[in-house]
């Protein structure tokens, strides 16, 4: 059974014919901005197995890691869909967990960029956490 | 205190000359969709205290509360800016991620916890509601 997802308004849909590789909560400042103040919950898939329909707007950003990332979002409803690394080129697509039809497909396994988390953030004590990106 | 905010790409900026009347962490399923899988964090400010420049895009929907919410975001980068409820046009629910740090604003309550995923970790000091909380009080003059 492939996994499926969509943006809030439904104009972007996707199917993923593989299991996720990992799930991480990211507190980098850029993720907080586009996640309305929360950590972004990122579900990592191999890049070439995600099939999209609909019109995806993109923007390039220099991430806190220094890498150049592309972010995809819905221009009609604003839902954040994915990010991927352009430079250096990555090979995974990071899907925002909120877009998955099963948002609990894979619970977070790590918390990253805790050094930029707000003072009120709470972390699951069972999870490994990293002040910056995972090594 | 005057608060400022900017989206991820800088096309939308705002200045807010008031204190928030309420701050909330919302776990409704619709907010999870908009916030990448976690909750939205919202600081409710008087509408007339907010000065904003830049191009917004809008999407309106009927929320779990039954109110119609207009979600406004940066047209260029998608950063969530605010939600405005049909029930309370005198307030804007500014997305806390939009505000420039340090701002000292933190959530006071967690709402719609019935929709939260099993892995959610909620600060035990927050006031908690399984669904919609009572409306915020109007700011005192």
mmCIF file of C-alpha atoms in Angstrom:
data_model
loop_
_atom_site.group_PDB
_atom_site.id
_atom_site.type_symbol
_atom_site.label_atom_id
_atom_site.label_comp_id
_atom_site.label_asym_id
_atom_site.label_seq_id
_atom_site.Cartn_x
_atom_site.Cartn_y
_atom_site.Cartn_z
ATOM 1 C CA UNK A 1 0.000 0.000 0.000
ATOM 2 C CA UNK A 2 1.545 3.332 -0.985
ATOM 3 C CA UNK A 3 1.403 6.182 1.496
ATOM 4 C CA UNK A 4 -0.632 9.225 0.477
ATOM 5 C CA UNK A 5 -0.868 12.862 1.435
ATOM 6 C CA UNK A 6 -2.219 16.228 0.404
ATOM 7 C CA UNK A 7 -2.172 19.911 1.185
ATOM 8 C CA UNK A 8 -4.935 21.498 3.244
ATOM 9 C CA UNK A 9 -7.049 22.581 0.237
ATOM 10 C CA UNK A 10 -6.406 19.356 -1.665
ATOM 11 C CA UNK A 11 -5.002 20.757 -4.912
ATOM 12 C CA UNK A 12 -1.632 19.078 -4.263
ATOM 13 C CA UNK A 13 -1.675 15.314 -3.713
ATOM 14 C CA UNK A 14 1.121 12.787 -3.571
ATOM 15 C CA UNK A 15 1.787 9.096 -3.288
ATOM 16 C CA UNK A 16 4.890 7.457 -1.865
ATOM 17 C CA UNK A 17 5.547 3.851 -2.722
ATOM 18 C CA UNK A 18 8.077 3.117 0.030
ATOM 19 C CA UNK A 19 8.517 3.324 3.781
ATOM 20 C CA UNK A 20 10.040 6.419 5.435
ATOM 21 C CA UNK A 21 13.742 6.404 6.267
ATOM 22 C CA UNK A 22 13.523 8.563 9.405
ATOM 23 C CA UNK A 23 11.426 11.203 11.189
ATOM 24 C CA UNK A 24 12.898 14.229 12.961
ATOM 25 C CA UNK A 25 11.599 17.300 14.725
ATOM 26 C CA UNK A 26 13.561 20.360 13.591
ATOM 27 C CA UNK A 27 13.748 23.522 15.713
ATOM 28 C CA UNK A 28 15.949 25.547 13.357
ATOM 29 C CA UNK A 29 14.766 29.142 13.205
ATOM 30 C CA UNK A 30 13.631 28.823 9.596
ATOM 31 C CA UNK A 31 11.523 25.765 10.410
ATOM 32 C CA UNK A 32 9.905 27.625 13.309
ATOM 33 C CA UNK A 33 8.942 30.438 10.936
ATOM 34 C CA UNK A 34 7.213 28.203 8.414
ATOM 35 C CA UNK A 35 5.794 25.860 11.106
ATOM 36 C CA UNK A 36 3.906 28.645 12.933
ATOM 37 C CA UNK A 37 6.314 28.587 15.876
ATOM 38 C CA UNK A 38 6.599 24.842 16.373
ATOM 39 C CA UNK A 39 9.317 22.421 15.412
ATOM 40 C CA UNK A 40 8.794 21.105 11.899
ATOM 41 C CA UNK A 41 8.031 17.380 11.901
ATOM 42 C CA UNK A 42 9.964 15.992 8.943
ATOM 43 C CA UNK A 43 9.425 12.507 7.499
ATOM 44 C CA UNK A 44 12.344 11.530 5.277
ATOM 45 C CA UNK A 45 11.820 9.505 2.076
ATOM 46 C CA UNK A 46 14.028 8.572 -0.848
ATOM 47 C CA UNK A 47 13.593 11.449 -3.308
ATOM 48 C CA UNK A 48 12.731 9.505 -6.433
ATOM 49 C CA UNK A 49 9.770 7.574 -5.058
ATOM 50 C CA UNK A 50 7.409 10.480 -4.335
ATOM 51 C CA UNK A 51 4.883 11.317 -7.083
ATOM 52 C CA UNK A 52 3.083 14.684 -6.931
ATOM 53 C CA UNK A 53 0.040 16.068 -8.721
ATOM 54 C CA UNK A 54 -0.997 19.730 -8.543
ATOM 55 C CA UNK A 55 0.843 23.003 -8.645
ATOM 56 C CA UNK A 56 3.672 23.358 -6.108
ATOM 57 C CA UNK A 57 5.246 26.771 -5.428
ATOM 58 C CA UNK A 58 8.933 26.676 -4.474
ATOM 59 C CA UNK A 59 11.412 28.953 -2.789
ATOM 60 C CA UNK A 60 15.155 28.519 -2.276
ATOM 61 C CA UNK A 61 16.603 29.264 1.134
ATOM 62 C CA UNK A 62 20.053 29.069 2.750
ATOM 63 C CA UNK A 63 19.353 26.785 5.707
ATOM 64 C CA UNK A 64 20.974 27.200 9.138
ATOM 65 C CA UNK A 65 23.275 24.349 8.066
ATOM 66 C CA UNK A 66 24.633 26.609 5.310
ATOM 67 C CA UNK A 67 23.201 24.328 2.622
ATOM 68 C CA UNK A 68 20.822 25.581 -0.056
ATOM 69 C CA UNK A 69 17.381 24.072 0.402
ATOM 70 C CA UNK A 70 14.291 24.152 -1.790
ATOM 71 C CA UNK A 71 10.956 24.355 -0.032
ATOM 72 C CA UNK A 72 7.706 23.374 -1.686
ATOM 73 C CA UNK A 73 4.351 24.765 -0.552
ATOM 74 C CA UNK A 74 0.813 25.200 -1.834
ATOM 75 C CA UNK A 75 0.271 28.700 -3.216
ATOM 76 C CA UNK A 76 -3.495 28.433 -2.617
ATOM 77 C CA UNK A 77 -3.614 27.338 1.043
ATOM 78 C CA UNK A 78 -0.040 27.872 2.253
ATOM 79 C CA UNK A 79 0.521 24.296 3.392
ATOM 80 C CA UNK A 80 4.221 23.456 3.620
ATOM 81 C CA UNK A 81 4.777 20.276 1.590
ATOM 82 C CA UNK A 82 8.464 19.346 1.453
ATOM 83 C CA UNK A 83 12.078 20.417 1.507
ATOM 84 C CA UNK A 84 15.109 19.029 -0.275
ATOM 85 C CA UNK A 85 18.756 19.983 -0.537
ATOM 86 C CA UNK A 86 19.923 21.565 -3.786
ATOM 87 C CA UNK A 87 23.520 22.388 -2.812
ATOM 88 C CA UNK A 88 25.094 20.142 -1.909
ATOM 89 C CA UNK A 89 22.640 17.976 -3.791
ATOM 90 C CA UNK A 90 20.759 15.573 -1.533
ATOM 91 C CA UNK A 91 18.972 12.358 -2.346
ATOM 92 C CA UNK A 92 16.045 12.521 0.052
ATOM 93 C CA UNK A 93 12.768 14.390 0.110
ATOM 94 C CA UNK A 94 11.646 15.656 3.508
ATOM 95 C CA UNK A 95 7.853 15.530 3.714
ATOM 96 C CA UNK A 96 6.092 17.665 6.364
ATOM 97 C CA UNK A 97 4.271 15.160 8.568
ATOM 98 C CA UNK A 98 1.111 17.277 8.683
ATOM 99 C CA UNK A 99 0.498 16.616 4.982
ATOM 100 C CA UNK A 100 0.433 12.818 5.338
ATOM 101 C CA UNK A 101 -3.015 11.213 5.339
ATOM 102 C CA UNK A 102 -1.600 9.155 8.217
ATOM 103 C CA UNK A 103 0.274 11.829 10.194
ATOM 104 C CA UNK A 104 1.404 9.149 12.639
ATOM 105 C CA UNK A 105 3.065 7.060 9.939
ATOM 106 C CA UNK A 106 6.380 7.347 11.801
ATOM 107 C CA UNK A 107 6.755 9.074 15.174
ATOM 108 C CA UNK A 108 9.727 11.434 15.577
ATOM 109 C CA UNK A 109 12.981 9.588 16.302
ATOM 110 C CA UNK A 110 15.209 12.579 17.031
ATOM 111 C CA UNK A 111 15.053 16.292 17.804
ATOM 112 C CA UNK A 112 17.486 18.535 15.926
ATOM 113 C CA UNK A 113 18.598 22.185 16.122
ATOM 114 C CA UNK A 114 17.615 22.351 19.791
ATOM 115 C CA UNK A 115 20.110 25.236 20.164
ATOM 116 C CA UNK A 116 17.601 27.534 18.450
ATOM 117 C CA UNK A 117 14.478 26.166 20.168
ATOM 118 C CA UNK A 118 12.532 28.648 22.304
ATOM 119 C CA UNK A 119 13.001 28.487 26.072
ATOM 120 C CA UNK A 120 9.482 27.065 26.523
ATOM 121 C CA UNK A 121 10.000 24.116 24.159
ATOM 122 C CA UNK A 122 9.650 20.659 25.725
ATOM 123 C CA UNK A 123 11.365 17.578 24.315
ATOM 124 C CA UNK A 124 10.471 13.906 24.625
ATOM 125 C CA UNK A 125 13.134 12.624 27.089
ATOM 126 C CA UNK A 126 13.159 9.283 25.236
ATOM 127 C CA UNK A 127 14.498 10.866 22.039
ATOM 128 C CA UNK A 128 18.105 11.733 21.158
ATOM 129 C CA UNK A 129 18.568 15.426 20.571
ATOM 130 C CA UNK A 130 21.194 17.443 18.778
ATOM 131 C CA UNK A 131 22.067 21.137 19.246
ATOM 132 C CA UNK A 132 22.486 21.439 15.464
ATOM 133 C CA UNK A 133 21.890 19.121 12.525
ATOM 134 C CA UNK A 134 22.540 15.385 12.926
ATOM 135 C CA UNK A 135 26.060 14.291 12.044
ATOM 136 C CA UNK B 1 6.477 46.600 24.137
ATOM 137 C CA UNK B 2 6.513 46.781 20.347
ATOM 138 C CA UNK B 3 6.878 43.445 18.585
ATOM 139 C CA UNK B 4 8.139 42.953 15.047
ATOM 140 C CA UNK B 5 7.836 40.040 12.657
ATOM 141 C CA UNK B 6 9.043 38.912 9.264
ATOM 142 C CA UNK B 7 8.418 35.918 7.033
ATOM 143 C CA UNK B 8 11.196 33.537 5.972
ATOM 144 C CA UNK B 9 11.908 35.441 2.720
ATOM 145 C CA UNK B 10 11.417 38.942 4.140
ATOM 146 C CA UNK B 11 8.601 40.000 1.774
ATOM 147 C CA UNK B 12 6.117 40.412 4.637
ATOM 148 C CA UNK B 13 6.996 42.438 7.722
ATOM 149 C CA UNK B 14 4.877 43.687 10.594
ATOM 150 C CA UNK B 15 4.998 45.825 13.700
ATOM 151 C CA UNK B 16 2.642 45.203 16.613
ATOM 152 C CA UNK B 17 2.162 47.888 19.219
ATOM 153 C CA UNK B 18 0.275 45.940 21.913
ATOM 154 C CA UNK B 19 0.601 42.979 24.232
ATOM 155 C CA UNK B 20 -1.068 39.683 23.279
ATOM 156 C CA UNK B 21 -4.415 39.028 24.987
ATOM 157 C CA UNK B 22 -3.883 35.241 24.862
ATOM 158 C CA UNK B 23 -1.307 32.748 23.598
ATOM 159 C CA UNK B 24 -2.187 29.222 22.571
ATOM 160 C CA UNK B 25 -0.730 26.039 21.169
ATOM 161 C CA UNK B 26 -3.366 24.469 18.879
ATOM 162 C CA UNK B 27 -3.281 20.762 18.003
ATOM 163 C CA UNK B 28 -6.420 20.603 15.858
ATOM 164 C CA UNK B 29 -5.832 18.449 12.799
ATOM 165 C CA UNK B 30 -6.182 21.450 10.495
ATOM 166 C CA UNK B 31 -3.443 23.315 12.362
ATOM 167 C CA UNK B 32 -1.209 20.242 12.145
ATOM 168 C CA UNK B 33 -1.645 20.330 8.364
ATOM 169 C CA UNK B 34 -0.672 24.000 8.223
ATOM 170 C CA UNK B 35 2.192 23.713 10.733
ATOM 171 C CA UNK B 36 4.157 20.816 9.260
ATOM 172 C CA UNK B 37 2.823 18.196 11.666
ATOM 173 C CA UNK B 38 3.096 19.933 15.031
ATOM 174 C CA UNK B 39 0.711 22.476 16.548
ATOM 175 C CA UNK B 40 0.351 26.101 15.485
ATOM 176 C CA UNK B 41 1.473 28.586 18.128
ATOM 177 C CA UNK B 42 -0.710 31.668 18.174
ATOM 178 C CA UNK B 43 -0.545 35.010 19.962
ATOM 179 C CA UNK B 44 -3.821 36.910 19.787
ATOM 180 C CA UNK B 45 -3.296 40.649 19.275
ATOM 181 C CA UNK B 46 -5.829 43.446 18.775
ATOM 182 C CA UNK B 47 -6.292 43.830 15.020
ATOM 183 C CA UNK B 48 -5.906 47.593 15.122
ATOM 184 C CA UNK B 49 -2.473 47.342 16.803
ATOM 185 C CA UNK B 50 -0.905 45.518 13.827
ATOM 186 C CA UNK B 51 0.788 47.346 10.939
ATOM 187 C CA UNK B 52 1.762 44.968 8.137
ATOM 188 C CA UNK B 53 3.365 45.415 4.731
ATOM 189 C CA UNK B 54 3.852 42.842 1.967
ATOM 190 C CA UNK B 55 1.689 40.633 -0.186
ATOM 191 C CA UNK B 56 -0.491 38.081 1.592
ATOM 192 C CA UNK B 57 -2.313 35.101 0.143
ATOM 193 C CA UNK B 58 -5.427 33.808 1.883
ATOM 194 C CA UNK B 59 -7.226 30.546 2.385
ATOM 195 C CA UNK B 60 -10.522 30.334 4.275
ATOM 196 C CA UNK B 61 -11.957 27.237 5.874
ATOM 197 C CA UNK B 62 -14.462 26.134 8.493
ATOM 198 C CA UNK B 63 -12.453 25.226 11.595
ATOM 199 C CA UNK B 64 -13.143 22.456 14.081
ATOM 200 C CA UNK B 65 -14.689 25.144 16.321
ATOM 201 C CA UNK B 66 -17.313 25.847 13.647
ATOM 202 C CA UNK B 67 -15.906 29.330 13.029
ATOM 203 C CA UNK B 68 -14.626 30.353 9.594
ATOM 204 C CA UNK B 69 -10.884 30.971 9.738
ATOM 205 C CA UNK B 70 -8.998 32.995 7.166
ATOM 206 C CA UNK B 71 -5.385 31.787 7.132
ATOM 207 C CA UNK B 72 -3.061 34.388 5.627
ATOM 208 C CA UNK B 73 0.467 33.530 4.488
ATOM 209 C CA UNK B 74 3.309 35.099 2.535
ATOM 210 C CA UNK B 75 2.544 34.773 -1.179
ATOM 211 C CA UNK B 76 6.246 34.290 -1.955
ATOM 212 C CA UNK B 77 7.454 31.821 0.690
ATOM 213 C CA UNK B 78 4.287 30.445 2.324
ATOM 214 C CA UNK B 79 5.242 31.501 5.858
ATOM 215 C CA UNK B 80 2.080 31.500 7.992
ATOM 216 C CA UNK B 81 1.341 35.062 9.180
ATOM 217 C CA UNK B 82 -1.977 34.988 11.036
ATOM 218 C CA UNK B 83 -5.389 33.459 11.324
ATOM 219 C CA UNK B 84 -8.505 35.560 11.646
ATOM 220 C CA UNK B 85 -11.694 34.082 13.046
ATOM 221 C CA UNK B 86 -15.146 35.080 11.862
ATOM 222 C CA UNK B 87 -16.174 35.068 15.536
ATOM 223 C CA UNK B 88 -13.538 37.579 16.648
ATOM 224 C CA UNK B 89 -12.579 40.100 13.931
ATOM 225 C CA UNK B 90 -11.155 42.379 16.629
ATOM 226 C CA UNK B 91 -8.196 39.971 17.057
ATOM 227 C CA UNK B 92 -5.601 38.391 14.820
ATOM 228 C CA UNK B 93 -3.988 35.115 15.864
ATOM 229 C CA UNK B 94 -0.391 35.906 14.887
ATOM 230 C CA UNK B 95 1.668 32.780 14.233
ATOM 231 C CA UNK B 96 4.417 32.965 16.863
ATOM 232 C CA UNK B 97 7.034 31.671 14.389
ATOM 233 C CA UNK B 98 6.542 34.878 12.386
ATOM 234 C CA UNK B 99 7.618 37.094 15.314
ATOM 235 C CA UNK B 100 11.224 38.245 15.553
ATOM 236 C CA UNK B 101 13.135 36.809 18.508
ATOM 237 C CA UNK B 102 13.705 37.429 21.291
ATOM 238 C CA UNK B 103 10.106 38.329 22.075
ATOM 239 C CA UNK B 104 9.415 36.550 25.356
ATOM 240 C CA UNK B 105 6.030 35.285 24.167
ATOM 241 C CA UNK B 106 5.226 31.692 25.043
ATOM 242 C CA UNK B 107 2.081 29.562 24.928
ATOM 243 C CA UNK B 108 -0.224 29.695 27.971
ATOM 244 C CA UNK B 109 -2.535 26.871 26.997
ATOM 245 C CA UNK B 110 -2.671 23.807 24.750
ATOM 246 C CA UNK B 111 -5.985 23.308 22.938
ATOM 247 C CA UNK B 112 -7.653 20.634 20.791
ATOM 248 C CA UNK B 113 -5.546 17.980 22.538
ATOM 249 C CA UNK B 114 -8.044 15.319 21.406
ATOM 250 C CA UNK B 115 -6.480 15.669 17.939
ATOM 251 C CA UNK B 116 -2.823 15.551 19.089
ATOM 252 C CA UNK B 117 -0.701 12.650 17.848
ATOM 253 C CA UNK B 118 0.375 9.964 20.315
ATOM 254 C CA UNK B 119 3.964 11.231 20.241
ATOM 255 C CA UNK B 120 3.048 14.797 21.240
ATOM 256 C CA UNK B 121 4.846 16.086 24.359
ATOM 257 C CA UNK B 122 2.842 18.794 26.117
ATOM 258 C CA UNK B 123 4.387 21.119 28.682
ATOM 259 C CA UNK B 124 2.758 20.027 31.985
ATOM 260 C CA UNK B 125 2.549 23.654 33.156
ATOM 261 C CA UNK B 126 0.174 24.662 30.333
ATOM 262 C CA UNK B 127 -3.567 24.916 30.824
ATOM 263 C CA UNK B 128 -5.106 22.126 28.742
ATOM 264 C CA UNK B 129 -8.327 21.800 26.766
ATOM 265 C CA UNK B 130 -9.499 18.745 24.795
ATOM 266 C CA UNK B 131 -11.218 21.053 22.290
ATOM 267 C CA UNK B 132 -12.058 24.717 21.907
ATOM 268 C CA UNK B 133 -11.186 26.947 24.919
ATOM 269 C CA UNK B 134 -13.332 29.831 26.165
ATOM 270 C CA UNK B 135 -12.891 33.080 24.183
ATOM 271 C CA UNK B 136 -10.187 35.494 25.377
ATOM 272 C CA UNK B 137 -11.223 38.499 27.396
ATOM 273 C CA UNK B 138 -11.086 41.872 25.669
ATOM 274 C CA UNK B 139 -7.959 43.863 26.573
ATOM 275 C CA UNK B 140 -8.483 46.209 29.467
ATOM 276 C CA UNK B 141 -8.226 49.890 28.663
#
